[in-house]
mmCIF file of C-alpha atoms in Angstrom:
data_model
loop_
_atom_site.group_PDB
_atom_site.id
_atom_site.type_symbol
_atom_site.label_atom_id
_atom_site.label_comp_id
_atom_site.label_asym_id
_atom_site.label_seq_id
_atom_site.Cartn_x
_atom_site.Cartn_y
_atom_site.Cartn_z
ATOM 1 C CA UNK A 1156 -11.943 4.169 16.930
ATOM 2 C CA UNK A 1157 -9.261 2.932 14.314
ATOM 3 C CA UNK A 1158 -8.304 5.793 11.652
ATOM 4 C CA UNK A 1159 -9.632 5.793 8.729
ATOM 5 C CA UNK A 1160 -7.694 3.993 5.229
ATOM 6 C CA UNK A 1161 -6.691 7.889 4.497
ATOM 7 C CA UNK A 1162 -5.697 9.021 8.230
ATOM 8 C CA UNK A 1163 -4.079 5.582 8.021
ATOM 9 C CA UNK A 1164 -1.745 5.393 5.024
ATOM 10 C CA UNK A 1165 -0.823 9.714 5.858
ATOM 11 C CA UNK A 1166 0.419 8.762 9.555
ATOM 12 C CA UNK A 1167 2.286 5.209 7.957
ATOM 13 C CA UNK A 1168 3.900 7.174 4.768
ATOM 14 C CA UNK A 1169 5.128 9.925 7.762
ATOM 15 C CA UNK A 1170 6.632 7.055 10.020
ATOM 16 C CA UNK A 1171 9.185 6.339 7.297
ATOM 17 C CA UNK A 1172 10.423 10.283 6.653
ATOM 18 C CA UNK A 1173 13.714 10.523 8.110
ATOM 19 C CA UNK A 1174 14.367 13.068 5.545
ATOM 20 C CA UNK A 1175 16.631 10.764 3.573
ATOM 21 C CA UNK A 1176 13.811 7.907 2.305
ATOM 22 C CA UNK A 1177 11.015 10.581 1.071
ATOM 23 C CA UNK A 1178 13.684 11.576 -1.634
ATOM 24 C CA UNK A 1179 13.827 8.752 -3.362
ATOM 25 C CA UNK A 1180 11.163 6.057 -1.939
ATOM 26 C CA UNK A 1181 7.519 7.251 -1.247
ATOM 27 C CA UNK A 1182 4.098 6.968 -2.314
ATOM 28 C CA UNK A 1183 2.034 8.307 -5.524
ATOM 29 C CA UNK A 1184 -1.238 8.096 -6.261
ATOM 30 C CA UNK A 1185 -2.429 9.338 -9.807
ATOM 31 C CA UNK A 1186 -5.443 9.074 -12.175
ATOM 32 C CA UNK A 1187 -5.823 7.065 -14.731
ATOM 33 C CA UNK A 1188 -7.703 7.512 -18.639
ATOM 34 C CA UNK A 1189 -9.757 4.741 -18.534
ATOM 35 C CA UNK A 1190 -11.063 6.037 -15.450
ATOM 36 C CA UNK A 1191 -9.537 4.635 -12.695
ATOM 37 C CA UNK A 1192 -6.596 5.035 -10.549
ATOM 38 C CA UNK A 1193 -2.823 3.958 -9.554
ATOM 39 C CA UNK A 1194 -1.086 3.732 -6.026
ATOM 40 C CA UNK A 1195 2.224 2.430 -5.564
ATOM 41 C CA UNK A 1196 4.029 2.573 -2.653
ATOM 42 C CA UNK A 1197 7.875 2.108 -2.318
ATOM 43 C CA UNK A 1198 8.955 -0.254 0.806
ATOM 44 C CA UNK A 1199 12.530 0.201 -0.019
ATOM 45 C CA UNK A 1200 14.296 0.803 3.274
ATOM 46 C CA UNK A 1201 11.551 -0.126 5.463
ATOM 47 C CA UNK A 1202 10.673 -3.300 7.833
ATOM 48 C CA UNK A 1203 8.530 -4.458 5.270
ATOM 49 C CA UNK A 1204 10.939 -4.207 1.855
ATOM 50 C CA UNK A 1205 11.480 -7.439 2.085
ATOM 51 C CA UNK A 1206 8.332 -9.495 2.644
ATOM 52 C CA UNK A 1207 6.307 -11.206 0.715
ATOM 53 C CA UNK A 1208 3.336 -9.964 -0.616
ATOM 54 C CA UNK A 1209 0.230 -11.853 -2.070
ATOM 55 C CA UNK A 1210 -1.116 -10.262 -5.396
ATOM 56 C CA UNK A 1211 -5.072 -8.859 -4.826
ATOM 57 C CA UNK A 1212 -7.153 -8.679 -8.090
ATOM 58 C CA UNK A 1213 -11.038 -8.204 -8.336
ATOM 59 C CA UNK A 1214 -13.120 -8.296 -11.926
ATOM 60 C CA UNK A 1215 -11.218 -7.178 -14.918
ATOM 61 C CA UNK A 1216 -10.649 -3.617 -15.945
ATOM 62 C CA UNK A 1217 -13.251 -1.620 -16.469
ATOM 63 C CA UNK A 1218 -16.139 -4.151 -14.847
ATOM 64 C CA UNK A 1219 -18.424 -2.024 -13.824
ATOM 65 C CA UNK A 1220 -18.672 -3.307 -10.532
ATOM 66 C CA UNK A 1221 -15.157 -2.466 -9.899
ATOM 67 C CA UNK A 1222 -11.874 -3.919 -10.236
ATOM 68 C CA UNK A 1223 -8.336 -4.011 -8.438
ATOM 69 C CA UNK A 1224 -5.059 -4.602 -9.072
ATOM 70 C CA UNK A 1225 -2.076 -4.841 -6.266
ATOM 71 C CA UNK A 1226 1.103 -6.908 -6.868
ATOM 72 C CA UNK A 1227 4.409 -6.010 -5.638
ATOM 73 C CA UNK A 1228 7.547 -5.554 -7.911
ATOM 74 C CA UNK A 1229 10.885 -5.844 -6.590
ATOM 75 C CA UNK A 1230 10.518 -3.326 -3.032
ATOM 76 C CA UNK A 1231 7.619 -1.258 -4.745
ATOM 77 C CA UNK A 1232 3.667 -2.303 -4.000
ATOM 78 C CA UNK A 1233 2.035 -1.279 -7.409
ATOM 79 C CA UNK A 1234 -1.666 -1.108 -7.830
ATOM 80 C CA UNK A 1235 -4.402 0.131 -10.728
ATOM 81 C CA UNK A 1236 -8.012 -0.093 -9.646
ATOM 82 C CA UNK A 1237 -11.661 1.799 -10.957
ATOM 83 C CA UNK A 1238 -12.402 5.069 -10.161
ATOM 84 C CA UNK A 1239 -14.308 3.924 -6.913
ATOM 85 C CA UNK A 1240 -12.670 1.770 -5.800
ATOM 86 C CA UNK A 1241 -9.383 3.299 -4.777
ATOM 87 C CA UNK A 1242 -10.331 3.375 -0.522
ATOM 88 C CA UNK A 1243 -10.652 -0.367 -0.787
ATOM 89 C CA UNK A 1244 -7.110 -0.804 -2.542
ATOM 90 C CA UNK A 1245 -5.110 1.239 -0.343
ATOM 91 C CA UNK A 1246 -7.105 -0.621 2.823
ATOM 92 C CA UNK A 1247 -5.575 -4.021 0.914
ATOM 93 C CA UNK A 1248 -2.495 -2.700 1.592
ATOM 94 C CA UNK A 1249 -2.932 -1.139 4.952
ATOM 95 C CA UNK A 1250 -4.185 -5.113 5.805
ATOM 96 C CA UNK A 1251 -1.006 -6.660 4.516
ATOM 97 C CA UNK A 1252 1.194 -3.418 6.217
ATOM 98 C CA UNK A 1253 -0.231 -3.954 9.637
ATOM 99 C CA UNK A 1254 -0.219 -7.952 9.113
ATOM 100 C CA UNK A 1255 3.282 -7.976 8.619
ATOM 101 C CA UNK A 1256 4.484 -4.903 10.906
ATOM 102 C CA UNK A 1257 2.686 -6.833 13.725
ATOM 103 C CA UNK A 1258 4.486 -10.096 12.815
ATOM 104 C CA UNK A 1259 8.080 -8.533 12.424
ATOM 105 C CA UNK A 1260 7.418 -6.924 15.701
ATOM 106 C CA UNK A 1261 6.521 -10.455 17.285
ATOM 107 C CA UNK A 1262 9.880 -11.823 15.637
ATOM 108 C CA UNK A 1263 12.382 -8.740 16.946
ATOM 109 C CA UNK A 1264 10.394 -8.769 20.403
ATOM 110 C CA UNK A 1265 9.493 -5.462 19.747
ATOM 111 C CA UNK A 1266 6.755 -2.881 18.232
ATOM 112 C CA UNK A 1267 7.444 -1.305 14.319
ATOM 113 C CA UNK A 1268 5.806 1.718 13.432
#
C-alpha cells in the first residue's frame, strides 16, 4: 500500500536530516487569515535543488471550490492553497519529488532517497 501524502512528505523531509540541512533548509507549513494555508519546502542541498519545477494553480483565492498555489523560487517550493485543500498540494509536490528522484536516479544509475 503506498503511504499516505502525510506518512509521505514526514519519511522524505527525514531523508534529508544529516543534522547540518534541518538548520537552515526544511519545511513549514502555517495557516493563513483568509483561511487557507502555506507549505514551502526548501530543496537547497538536495538531488532535487536544482530541477525544474512546473507552477500548479487551481481557481483563484478564495473560490469556494478550492484553490492552489505551488511555484518554486530560487531552491525553495512555495505554495498557498484553501483551507481544504492542503493534502492535495503537498501530494503536487510529492508527484513532482518522486518524478524527478526517479529520473535523477535513472541518470546516476542509481536509487535517491
Amino acid at each position: 500500500m503506498a503511504d499516505s501524502t502525510w506518512a509521505w512528505l514526514q519519511s522524505f523531509y527525514r531523508s534529508f536530516c544529516d543534522g547540518e540541512w534541518e538548520h537552515t533548509n526544511g519545511c513549514r507549513i502555517e495557516s493563513l487569515n483568509n483561511p487557507g494555508w502555506v507549505f514551502e519546502f526548501d530543496t537547497f542541498g538536495t538531488p532535487l535543488a536544482n530541477t525544474k519545477f512546473k507552477t500548479v494553480t487551481k481557481n483563484s483565492i478564495n473560490d469556494p471550490d478550492g484553490w492552489i498555489d505551488l511555484r518554486r523560487q530560487d531552491t525553495m517550493i512555495q505554495g498557498a492553497c484553501g483551507p481544504e485543500d492542503l493534502t492535495e498540494l503537498v501530494q503536487h509536490f510529492r508527484d513532482w519529488a518522486e518524478a524527478n528522484l526517479e529520473r535523477i536516479a535513472d541518470i546516476e544509475g542509481d536509487r535517491v532517497t
